[in-house]
Short mmCIF file of C-alpha atoms (C1' of nucleotides) in Angstrom, two decimals:
data_model
loop_
_atom_site.label_atom_id
_atom_site.label_comp_id
_atom_site.label_asym_id
_atom_site.label_seq_id
_atom_site.Cartn_x
_atom_site.Cartn_y
_atom_site.Cartn_z
CA MET A 226 101.60 86.00 94.21
CA LEU A 227 101.62 88.51 91.51
CA ALA A 228 98.52 89.25 89.24
CA MET A 229 98.79 87.47 86.07
CA ASP A 230 98.34 90.99 84.05
CA VAL A 231 101.65 91.87 85.63
CA LEU A 232 103.43 88.68 84.55
CA VAL A 233 101.84 89.15 80.89
CA GLU A 234 102.49 93.24 80.83
CA GLN A 235 105.61 93.38 82.65
CA PRO A 236 107.29 90.14 82.03
CA ASP A 237 111.13 91.64 82.21
CA ALA A 238 110.35 92.84 85.40
CA VAL A 239 109.10 89.59 86.56
CA ARG A 240 111.99 87.80 84.82
CA ARG A 241 114.54 89.96 86.60
CA ALA A 242 112.76 89.51 89.90
CA ILE A 243 113.15 85.74 89.39
CA GLU A 244 116.70 85.94 88.86
CA LEU A 245 117.65 88.25 91.65
CA LYS A 246 115.77 85.91 94.32
CA ALA A 247 117.44 82.99 92.36
CA VAL A 248 114.05 81.41 92.13
CA ASP A 249 114.08 78.11 89.92
CA LEU A 250 111.28 78.78 87.52
CA ASP A 251 110.55 79.37 83.92
CA LEU A 252 108.55 82.28 83.05
CA ASP A 253 108.13 81.64 79.41
CA GLN A 254 106.99 78.17 80.11
CA LEU A 255 104.43 79.62 82.51
CA LEU A 256 103.22 82.42 79.96
CA ALA A 257 102.78 79.78 77.30
CA LEU A 258 100.55 77.75 79.53
CA HIS A 259 98.64 80.66 80.34
CA GLY A 260 97.87 81.03 76.97
CA GLN A 261 96.80 77.45 76.37
CA VAL A 262 94.54 77.89 79.56
CA LYS A 263 92.81 80.89 78.25
CA ALA A 264 92.24 79.53 74.89
CA LEU A 265 90.77 76.44 76.34
CA LEU A 266 88.95 78.29 78.69
CA GLY A 267 87.21 80.11 75.69
CA GLN A 268 86.52 76.83 73.92
CA VAL A 269 84.88 75.50 77.32
CA GLU A 270 82.91 78.47 77.73
CA GLU A 271 81.34 78.59 74.14
CA LEU A 272 80.39 75.01 74.50
CA ARG A 273 78.72 75.64 77.92
CA ARG A 274 77.04 78.46 76.28
CA GLU A 275 75.43 76.55 73.48
CA ARG A 276 74.58 73.68 75.94
CA ASN A 277 72.79 76.44 78.12
CA VAL A 278 70.82 77.41 75.02
CA LEU A 279 69.75 74.07 74.26
CA SER A 280 68.76 73.57 77.77
CA LYS A 281 66.40 76.43 78.06
CA GLN A 282 64.91 75.15 74.71
CA THR A 283 64.64 71.60 75.87
CA ALA A 284 62.55 72.63 78.71
CA SER A 285 59.79 74.37 76.63
CA ALA A 286 60.00 72.06 73.72
CA ALA A 287 57.00 70.35 72.16
CA ASP A 288 57.77 66.48 72.23
CA ASP A 289 58.60 65.97 68.86
CA GLU A 290 61.51 68.41 68.85
CA ARG A 291 62.71 67.36 72.35
CA ALA A 292 64.52 64.48 71.17
CA ALA A 293 66.76 66.08 68.82
CA LEU A 294 67.76 68.82 71.07
CA ILE A 295 68.64 66.55 73.85
CA GLU A 296 70.86 64.72 71.28
CA ARG A 297 72.75 67.77 70.36
CA SER A 298 73.06 68.81 74.13
CA ARG A 299 74.50 65.28 74.50
CA GLN A 300 77.15 65.76 71.99
CA ILE A 301 78.30 68.97 73.20
CA GLY A 302 78.14 67.37 76.66
CA GLY A 303 80.61 64.72 75.12
CA THR A 304 83.17 67.22 73.93
CA LEU A 305 83.01 68.88 77.43
CA LYS A 306 83.82 65.84 79.17
CA GLU A 307 87.24 65.87 77.29
CA ARG A 308 87.78 69.21 77.86
CA GLU A 309 86.79 70.07 81.16
CA PRO A 310 89.56 68.00 82.58
CA GLN A 311 91.94 69.07 80.52
CA LEU A 312 91.31 72.70 81.61
CA ARG A 313 91.28 71.67 84.92
CA ASP A 314 94.39 69.95 84.84
CA GLN A 315 96.05 72.70 82.75
CA GLN A 316 94.82 75.21 85.33
CA ALA A 317 95.99 73.09 88.21
CA GLN A 318 99.51 73.26 86.53
CA LEU A 319 99.48 77.09 85.80
CA ASP A 320 98.41 77.58 89.51
CA GLN A 321 101.24 75.56 90.91
CA LEU A 322 103.58 77.62 88.70
CA LEU A 323 102.06 80.90 89.81
CA LEU A 324 102.79 80.04 93.32
CA LEU A 325 106.39 80.14 92.62
CA VAL A 326 106.59 83.60 91.09
CA PRO A 327 108.50 85.78 93.53
CA ASN A 328 107.23 89.47 94.47
CA ILE A 329 109.38 92.03 92.77
CA PRO A 330 112.11 93.56 95.15
CA GLY A 331 111.81 97.23 95.62
CA PRO A 332 113.87 99.25 93.54
CA ASP A 333 116.37 100.61 96.26
CA GLU A 334 117.10 97.41 98.10
CA PRO A 335 120.52 95.82 97.65
CA ILE A 336 121.07 93.48 95.03
CA GLY A 337 122.98 90.22 96.29
CA ARG A 338 123.02 86.53 96.73
CA ASP A 339 122.94 86.07 100.58
CA ASP A 340 123.30 87.51 103.90
CA ASP A 341 127.03 88.60 102.90
CA ASP A 342 125.47 91.00 100.50
CA ASN A 343 123.15 92.73 103.20
CA VAL A 344 123.79 96.34 103.78
CA GLU A 345 124.08 97.83 107.29
CA LEU A 346 121.92 100.92 107.56
CA ARG A 347 122.70 102.32 110.88
CA ARG A 348 123.95 101.32 114.36
CA TRP A 349 122.37 102.38 117.71
CA GLY A 350 124.12 102.11 121.12
CA GLU A 351 127.86 101.01 121.89
CA PRO A 352 128.98 97.53 122.05
CA PRO A 353 130.04 96.98 125.81
CA LYS A 354 133.77 96.88 126.50
CA PHE A 355 134.42 94.53 129.33
CA THR A 356 137.04 95.00 132.09
CA PHE A 357 136.46 91.40 133.14
CA GLN A 358 136.47 87.96 131.46
CA ALA A 359 132.94 88.12 130.03
CA ARG A 360 131.17 85.15 129.94
CA ASP A 361 128.98 83.94 126.98
CA HIS A 362 125.03 83.49 127.67
CA VAL A 363 125.74 79.43 127.95
CA GLU A 364 128.16 80.03 130.70
CA LEU A 365 125.83 82.52 132.60
CA LEU A 366 122.94 80.10 132.37
CA GLU A 367 124.70 77.26 133.93
CA LEU A 368 126.57 79.54 136.44
CA HIS A 369 123.04 80.32 137.93
CA ASP A 370 121.34 77.34 137.34
CA TRP A 371 118.92 79.28 134.94
CA ALA A 372 118.74 76.28 132.32
CA ASP A 373 119.09 72.85 131.76
CA LEU A 374 120.52 72.55 128.10
CA GLU A 375 122.25 68.92 128.33
CA ARG A 376 119.56 66.63 129.98
CA ILE A 377 116.79 68.08 128.13
CA GLY A 378 118.43 66.50 125.06
CA GLN A 379 117.43 62.98 125.89
CA VAL A 380 113.99 64.23 126.40
CA ALA A 381 113.38 66.43 123.36
CA GLY A 382 116.68 66.03 121.23
CA SER A 383 119.08 68.81 119.93
CA ARG A 384 118.27 72.42 119.89
CA THR A 385 116.05 72.08 122.75
CA TYR A 386 116.29 74.17 126.14
CA ALA A 387 114.61 74.23 129.45
CA LEU A 388 114.69 77.59 131.19
CA LYS A 389 114.70 77.44 135.00
CA GLY A 390 114.12 79.83 137.73
CA ALA A 391 114.80 83.25 137.02
CA MET A 392 114.78 82.86 133.30
CA VAL A 393 111.44 81.78 133.10
CA ARG A 394 110.66 85.00 135.21
CA LEU A 395 112.65 86.97 132.78
CA GLU A 396 110.71 85.22 129.84
CA LEU A 397 107.43 86.25 131.08
CA ALA A 398 108.60 89.65 131.92
CA LEU A 399 109.70 89.79 128.23
CA TRP A 400 106.26 88.68 126.97
CA ARG A 401 104.34 91.12 129.14
CA PHE A 402 106.56 94.03 128.34
CA ALA A 403 106.04 93.31 124.59
CA ALA A 404 102.30 92.77 125.01
CA ASP A 405 101.72 96.24 127.00
CA PHE A 406 104.10 97.89 124.19
CA MET A 407 102.33 96.80 121.45
CA GLU A 408 98.70 97.21 122.89
CA GLU A 409 99.60 100.81 123.73
CA ARG A 410 100.40 101.48 120.18
CA GLY A 411 96.94 100.44 119.12
CA PHE A 412 97.58 96.55 118.04
CA THR A 413 95.27 93.90 119.26
CA LEU A 414 96.71 91.06 121.12
CA ILE A 415 95.68 88.04 119.75
CA ASP A 416 97.23 84.40 121.09
CA LEU A 417 96.48 82.06 118.44
CA PRO A 418 97.17 78.12 117.73
CA SER A 419 100.69 77.23 116.71
CA PHE A 420 99.51 74.84 114.16
CA ALA A 421 97.57 75.61 110.72
CA ARG A 422 96.53 74.01 107.37
CA GLU A 423 98.43 73.72 104.31
CA ALA A 424 96.22 76.37 102.78
CA ALA A 425 97.57 79.09 105.53
CA PHE A 426 101.13 78.06 104.82
CA ILE A 427 100.45 78.65 101.11
CA GLY A 428 98.96 81.91 101.96
CA THR A 429 101.86 83.31 103.41
CA GLY A 430 104.56 81.94 101.08
CA HIS A 431 106.07 79.46 103.39
CA PHE A 432 104.76 76.73 101.21
CA PRO A 433 105.40 75.19 98.93
CA GLY A 434 109.08 76.46 98.90
CA GLY A 435 109.76 75.87 102.78
CA ARG A 436 107.97 72.57 103.77
CA GLU A 437 111.31 71.06 105.01
CA GLU A 438 111.38 73.91 107.11
CA VAL A 439 108.17 73.04 109.09
CA TYR A 440 106.86 69.83 111.18
CA GLN A 441 103.75 68.21 110.03
CA LEU A 442 101.47 66.88 112.45
CA ASP A 443 98.87 65.45 110.47
CA GLU A 444 97.79 65.10 106.64
CA ASP A 445 96.61 68.70 106.60
CA LEU A 446 98.24 70.32 110.12
CA TYR A 447 101.68 71.75 110.26
CA LEU A 448 103.27 73.70 113.26
CA SER A 449 104.01 77.29 112.43
CA GLY A 450 107.24 79.02 112.65
CA THR A 451 105.57 82.10 113.20
CA ALA A 452 102.16 83.80 113.93
CA GLU A 453 101.99 85.53 110.53
CA VAL A 454 100.95 82.23 109.18
CA GLY A 455 97.75 82.32 111.19
CA LEU A 456 97.18 86.02 111.13
CA ASN A 457 97.41 86.35 107.46
CA TYR A 458 95.02 83.25 106.91
CA LEU A 459 92.41 84.72 109.79
CA HIS A 460 90.60 87.02 107.42
CA SER A 461 91.03 84.68 104.12
CA GLY A 462 88.10 84.92 101.81
CA GLU A 463 86.86 88.05 103.31
CA ILE A 464 85.93 91.14 101.77
CA LEU A 465 86.60 93.69 104.50
CA ALA A 466 85.29 97.25 104.67
CA ALA A 467 87.53 100.16 104.23
CA SER A 468 86.99 101.25 107.72
CA ASP A 469 88.26 97.87 109.13
CA LEU A 470 91.52 98.95 107.70
CA PRO A 471 94.32 99.05 109.01
CA ILE A 472 94.11 95.99 111.07
CA ARG A 473 97.03 95.73 113.67
CA TYR A 474 97.76 92.63 115.52
CA ALA A 475 100.20 91.70 118.07
CA GLY A 476 100.21 87.93 117.67
CA PHE A 477 101.54 85.62 120.53
CA SER A 478 102.59 82.06 119.51
CA THR A 479 104.66 79.44 120.41
CA CYS A 480 106.62 78.80 117.14
CA PHE A 481 108.23 75.76 115.63
CA ARG A 482 111.02 75.23 113.22
CA ARG A 483 112.73 72.30 111.80
CA GLU A 484 115.93 74.19 111.37
CA ALA A 485 116.76 71.73 108.39
CA GLY A 486 118.82 73.67 106.45
CA ALA A 487 121.02 74.72 109.27
CA ALA A 488 122.63 71.58 110.29
CA GLY A 489 125.60 71.90 112.60
CA ARG A 490 125.28 75.60 112.58
CA GLU A 491 124.68 77.67 115.99
CA MET A 492 124.11 74.64 117.96
CA ARG A 493 125.25 76.09 121.15
CA GLY A 494 122.75 77.97 123.51
CA LEU A 495 119.60 79.73 122.53
CA VAL A 496 120.45 81.24 119.42
CA ARG A 497 118.88 78.69 116.84
CA VAL A 498 116.11 76.25 118.61
CA HIS A 499 113.51 74.27 117.68
CA GLN A 500 110.69 75.49 119.67
CA PHE A 501 110.23 79.39 120.79
CA TYR A 502 107.83 82.30 121.59
CA LYS A 503 107.22 85.40 119.55
CA VAL A 504 105.06 88.41 119.83
CA GLU A 505 104.46 89.31 116.16
CA GLN A 506 103.40 92.71 114.65
CA TYR A 507 101.25 92.12 111.89
CA VAL A 508 99.61 94.77 109.73
CA ILE A 509 96.64 94.41 107.04
CA CYS A 510 96.26 97.83 105.40
CA ALA A 511 94.68 99.47 102.09
CA ALA A 512 96.51 98.85 98.72
CA ASP A 513 98.55 101.79 98.69
CA ARG A 514 102.42 101.87 98.39
CA GLU A 515 103.08 105.15 100.61
CA GLU A 516 100.65 103.84 103.30
CA SER A 517 102.67 100.47 103.11
CA ALA A 518 105.68 102.48 103.40
CA ARG A 519 104.61 104.26 106.25
CA TRP A 520 103.67 100.99 108.11
CA PHE A 521 107.00 99.53 107.36
CA ASP A 522 108.73 102.61 109.05
CA THR A 523 106.39 102.01 111.88
CA LEU A 524 106.97 98.36 112.55
CA LEU A 525 110.65 99.16 112.26
CA ALA A 526 110.44 101.79 114.58
CA ASN A 527 108.36 99.76 117.28
CA GLY A 528 111.16 96.93 116.99
CA GLU A 529 113.80 99.53 117.48
CA ALA A 530 111.88 100.96 120.39
CA LEU A 531 111.73 97.68 121.86
CA VAL A 532 115.29 96.94 121.79
CA GLN A 533 116.31 100.22 122.79
CA ALA A 534 114.19 99.87 125.94
CA LEU A 535 116.27 96.63 126.67
CA GLU A 536 119.13 98.85 126.00
CA LEU A 537 120.99 96.42 123.85
CA PRO A 538 123.27 97.81 121.11
CA TYR A 539 121.65 97.19 117.48
CA ARG A 540 122.13 98.06 113.90
CA VAL A 541 119.72 97.71 111.34
CA VAL A 542 120.36 95.93 107.99
CA ARG A 543 118.80 95.95 104.59
CA THR A 544 118.55 92.44 103.46
CA CYS A 545 119.81 91.91 99.93
CA THR A 546 117.49 90.45 97.20
CA GLY A 547 118.64 87.04 97.32
CA ALA A 548 117.97 86.73 100.80
CA MET A 549 114.99 88.42 101.55
CA GLY A 550 112.42 85.75 100.41
CA ALA A 551 110.29 85.20 97.69
CA GLY A 552 107.26 87.28 98.63
CA LYS A 553 109.03 90.28 99.80
CA VAL A 554 109.49 93.95 98.45
CA ARG A 555 111.70 94.73 101.50
CA MET A 556 113.07 93.10 104.47
CA TRP A 557 115.01 94.91 107.05
CA ASP A 558 116.52 93.02 109.76
CA ILE A 559 117.29 94.58 113.46
CA GLU A 560 120.28 92.72 114.56
CA CYS A 561 121.31 92.90 118.48
CA TRP A 562 125.09 92.80 119.24
CA VAL A 563 126.32 89.56 120.92
CA PRO A 564 129.57 89.94 122.68
CA SER A 565 130.78 86.51 123.16
CA GLN A 566 130.56 86.27 119.19
CA GLU A 567 131.23 90.14 118.47
CA VAL A 568 128.77 89.95 115.81
CA TYR A 569 125.32 91.53 115.49
CA ARG A 570 122.65 88.83 115.44
CA GLU A 571 119.07 89.07 113.78
CA THR A 572 116.60 89.36 116.57
CA HIS A 573 113.87 91.14 114.58
CA SER A 574 112.91 91.13 110.93
CA VAL A 575 110.36 93.69 109.27
CA SER A 576 108.90 92.57 105.90
CA GLU A 577 107.02 94.56 103.33
CA ILE A 578 104.78 92.43 100.99
CA TYR A 579 102.13 94.26 98.89
CA ASP A 580 99.54 92.17 98.12
CA TRP A 581 101.80 89.11 97.19
CA GLN A 582 100.38 87.23 100.44
CA ALA A 583 96.83 88.63 100.37
CA ARG A 584 96.45 87.26 96.60
CA ARG A 585 97.37 83.73 97.79
CA SER A 586 95.27 83.96 100.84
CA ASN A 587 92.07 85.89 99.06
CA LEU A 588 92.32 88.56 101.47
CA ARG A 589 90.24 91.66 99.99
CA TYR A 590 88.70 95.23 101.04
CA ARG A 591 86.28 97.18 99.86
CA ASP A 592 87.56 100.52 98.86
CA GLU A 593 85.91 103.74 99.58
CA ASP A 594 84.88 104.22 95.95
CA GLY A 595 83.48 100.41 96.05
CA THR A 596 86.30 98.60 94.19
CA VAL A 597 87.25 95.42 95.61
CA ARG A 598 91.25 95.30 96.12
CA PHE A 599 93.57 92.64 97.61
CA ALA A 600 95.08 94.18 100.96
CA PHE A 601 98.50 94.90 101.51
CA THR A 602 100.19 93.13 104.53
CA LEU A 603 103.40 93.74 106.49
CA ASN A 604 105.10 92.16 109.80
CA ASN A 605 107.68 92.44 111.91
CA THR A 606 108.92 90.92 115.36
CA ALA A 607 108.25 92.57 118.61
CA ILE A 608 110.04 90.05 120.83
CA ALA A 609 111.20 86.81 120.32
CA THR A 610 112.28 84.54 123.32
CA PRO A 611 114.67 82.60 124.19
CA ARG A 612 117.03 84.40 121.41
CA ILE A 613 116.54 87.88 122.82
CA LEU A 614 117.88 86.52 126.08
CA VAL A 615 121.42 85.82 124.30
CA PRO A 616 122.24 89.56 123.98
CA LEU A 617 120.20 90.41 126.77
CA LEU A 618 122.09 88.29 129.17
CA GLU A 619 125.62 88.98 127.71
CA VAL A 620 125.54 92.69 127.45
CA HIS A 621 124.12 93.29 130.74
CA GLN A 622 126.40 90.98 132.54
CA GLN A 623 128.46 92.11 135.58
CA ALA A 624 131.69 91.12 136.53
CA ASP A 625 130.41 89.11 139.44
CA GLY A 626 128.12 87.02 137.10
CA THR A 627 125.02 88.96 137.92
CA VAL A 628 122.99 90.31 135.10
CA ARG A 629 121.72 93.95 135.29
CA VAL A 630 118.02 94.33 134.34
CA PRO A 631 117.20 97.12 132.08
CA GLU A 632 115.10 99.92 133.78
CA ARG A 633 112.30 99.58 131.53
CA LEU A 634 111.85 95.60 132.29
CA ARG A 635 112.23 96.17 136.07
CA PRO A 636 108.35 96.67 136.77
CA TYR A 637 107.82 93.50 135.20
CA LEU A 638 110.27 91.62 137.55
CA GLY A 639 109.29 92.89 141.11
CA ASP A 640 111.28 96.06 140.56
CA ALA A 641 114.62 93.85 140.28
CA GLU A 642 117.90 95.51 139.33
CA LEU A 643 120.10 92.41 139.14
CA LEU A 644 119.34 88.85 138.49
CA GLY A 645 121.42 86.03 139.88
CA SER A 646 123.73 85.87 142.97
CA PRO A 647 127.26 87.30 142.65
CA GLN A 648 130.09 84.83 142.42
CA GLU A 649 133.20 84.80 144.52
"C1'" G B 644 84.92 58.93 121.41
"C1'" G B 645 79.50 58.12 120.64
"C1'" A B 646 74.41 60.19 118.77
"C1'" G B 647 71.81 63.84 116.05
"C1'" G B 648 71.04 68.27 113.39
"C1'" G B 649 72.76 72.15 109.99
"C1'" G B 650 76.07 75.14 105.91
"C1'" U B 651 72.01 79.48 100.39
"C1'" G B 652 73.45 86.87 98.94
"C1'" G B 653 76.08 91.93 104.12
"C1'" C B 654 72.44 89.63 107.59
"C1'" A B 655 67.66 86.57 108.74
"C1'" G B 656 65.57 83.05 105.74
"C1'" A B 657 62.77 80.24 101.50
"C1'" G B 658 63.55 77.03 97.56
"C1'" C B 659 64.97 70.57 97.22
"C1'" G B 660 65.60 68.22 89.15
"C1'" G B 661 64.27 72.87 83.81
"C1'" A B 662 60.69 79.66 84.37
"C1'" C B 663 66.60 80.09 90.22
"C1'" G B 664 72.02 84.21 90.52
"C1'" A B 665 68.22 82.51 93.49
"C1'" A B 666 61.45 84.39 96.79
"C1'" U B 667 60.68 87.31 101.38
"C1'" G B 668 62.35 90.45 105.12
"C1'" C B 669 66.26 93.41 107.15
"C1'" G B 670 70.18 96.38 106.23
"C1'" G B 671 72.76 99.70 102.41
"C1'" C B 672 72.60 102.96 98.07
"C1'" G B 673 69.70 106.53 95.13
"C1'" G B 674 65.06 108.94 94.19
"C1'" U B 675 59.79 110.95 95.37
"C1'" C B 676 57.41 113.80 99.41
"C1'" U B 677 59.35 117.14 103.62
"C1'" U B 678 62.25 124.03 105.75
"C1'" G B 679 65.06 119.47 107.59
"C1'" A B 680 64.58 114.43 109.62
"C1'" A B 681 61.56 110.25 110.49
"C1'" A B 682 57.66 107.55 108.17
"C1'" A B 683 55.47 106.00 103.36
"C1'" C B 684 56.22 104.77 98.13
"C1'" C B 685 59.65 103.89 93.71
"C1'" G B 686 64.07 101.81 91.80
"C1'" C B 687 68.95 99.53 92.53
"C1'" U B 688 72.09 96.68 95.60
"C1'" G B 689 77.24 89.72 95.32
"C1'" U B 690 82.04 87.79 93.50
"C1'" C B 691 85.18 85.84 89.99
"C1'" G B 692 86.84 85.16 85.06
"C1'" U B 693 86.43 86.30 79.99
"C1'" C B 694 84.99 89.02 75.64
"C1'" U B 695 83.77 94.16 74.24
"C1'" U B 696 82.19 98.85 69.18
"C1'" C B 697 82.83 100.56 76.93
"C1'" G B 698 76.30 100.29 75.99
"C1'" G B 699 77.26 95.61 77.63
"C1'" G B 700 77.38 90.18 76.25
"C1'" C B 701 79.12 85.46 77.71
"C1'" G B 702 80.86 81.55 81.54
"C1'" A B 703 81.24 80.17 86.81
"C1'" C B 704 80.04 80.30 91.92
"C1'" C B 705 74.19 78.28 96.90
"C1'" G B 706 80.93 75.46 102.55
"C1'" G B 707 85.38 72.85 99.18
"C1'" G B 708 86.20 68.91 95.50
"C1'" G B 709 84.37 65.16 92.37
"C1'" G B 710 79.96 62.54 89.93
"C1'" U B 711 74.83 61.44 87.87
"C1'" U B 712 71.68 64.23 84.42
"C1'" C B 713 70.36 66.97 77.82
"C1'" G B 714 69.74 70.24 82.39
"C1'" A B 715 71.80 70.60 89.64
"C1'" A B 716 71.17 75.01 95.30
"C1'" U B 717 68.11 70.87 94.50
"C1'" C B 718 69.96 63.39 93.48
"C1'" C B 719 74.96 60.78 94.73
"C1'" C B 720 80.24 60.16 96.65
"C1'" U B 721 84.08 62.80 99.50
"C1'" C B 722 86.13 66.56 102.55
"C1'" C B 723 85.91 70.85 105.83
"C1'" C B 724 83.07 73.66 109.04
"C1'" C B 725 79.25 75.15 112.83
"C1'" C B 726 75.34 73.59 116.41
"C1'" U B 727 72.90 70.20 120.37
"C1'" C B 728 73.32 65.85 123.64
"C1'" C B 729 76.15 62.03 126.33
"C1'" G B 730 81.30 60.32 127.49
"C1'" C B 731 86.23 62.12 128.55
"C1'" C B 732 89.53 66.19 130.10
"C1'" A B 733 93.39 70.70 131.49
#
RNA sequence: GGAGGGGUGGCAGAGCGGACGAAUGCGGCGGUCUUGAAAACCGCUGUCGUCUUCGGGCGACCGGGGGUUCGAAUCCCUCCCCCUCCGCCA
């Protein structure tokens, strides 16, 4: 959420953000409501002040004055009994609207409606040119009996998978590789619950907008689609010391997504599934745009270093305003080359949020000069499996169906250079 | 799942209908003293909102929410969290 002051002082900038991010919100209605709330709050506070004065007098009043004082207090109490619920209602309405206000996108980010308007920033690596009939990842998995993608459907429905044998080993290797990588860079590994309360989802901004993307477990518990939900809410309500910052987490969690808006898309294989695993980079830093920008660069560089270590050709894409999500200032994606589809496919997504999430989650710190401020947050994927297996298998496949293991991953796989038995 | 006990300021811990935004101790900050430090002594030390002549005024907050009352940290309802014991369990 944005500070109310920003809405009042820069309504045009906010209006433009609402338009660029295609949010359904009437800012003028919100501002009018804010005016009403302020006026009513003034009235209520004045009434309470009067009552407080009378109360103090009542405590020490002589008996003959007491009855009159109590009577006047009672009248004020009656008026308050009307106004206070009104104030509560209006405040609650205003709070609901405030949750819909998007963050203002960075001035240099591409303007557009959807992913088609994203702008490629750079490419790394060369897409492989196969001299043989290359297989897609599903064919490779079936060839080596590395997964059950059919039968598992009768157990758990569509968009599910069951990895087997070497693929489980490979997945374990990727997690351990990512864990070592992040820890070497000063991130604290944290393995946290995959479910969280509604408040945590509101905190990140996944709610109220994205409810249909999330499995609901209980009246107040939902399965989260990213460790970001838990990590952002972990320090909710705290006032951290400036010396605590930056906080760097490498959050490991099982992630669940309903993929409700993606019916029929990418049904094949491991690209888009309901349950997956992710090591997530998460940073809480001081409220400083330059520092935030440096962390953005760092998180992006970490993501790139990880896919480079996996020897995967990729590109970096700047996500346009319409596709970056309401809370974001910037969102850049790393997309890895998927040979079978001849496209780059998102495997990582770096987000810069400023204090938009921290305001929702009430996540603050005390500056060196004693000022309490909302912190800034950022996040990026480190490794998400099984999606990363798609480019990994396809890019590194050999003519005989085996899959070459990138050197950096070999220590995690008993120094294996190849996975799978040669065919024919 | 059953039975109890608790949630008060950075921490510990009183208060259990009016003088309580809250005793006391610790910690922290400033000062006196000291060559310096420690000790001792003195003062200050929460967050949010709102108004401001920028001195401060006012309102709210004692786990969250609601209620009773002229008045609630204190009484009632409800939810959440933590602890102890029993049962079950990877």
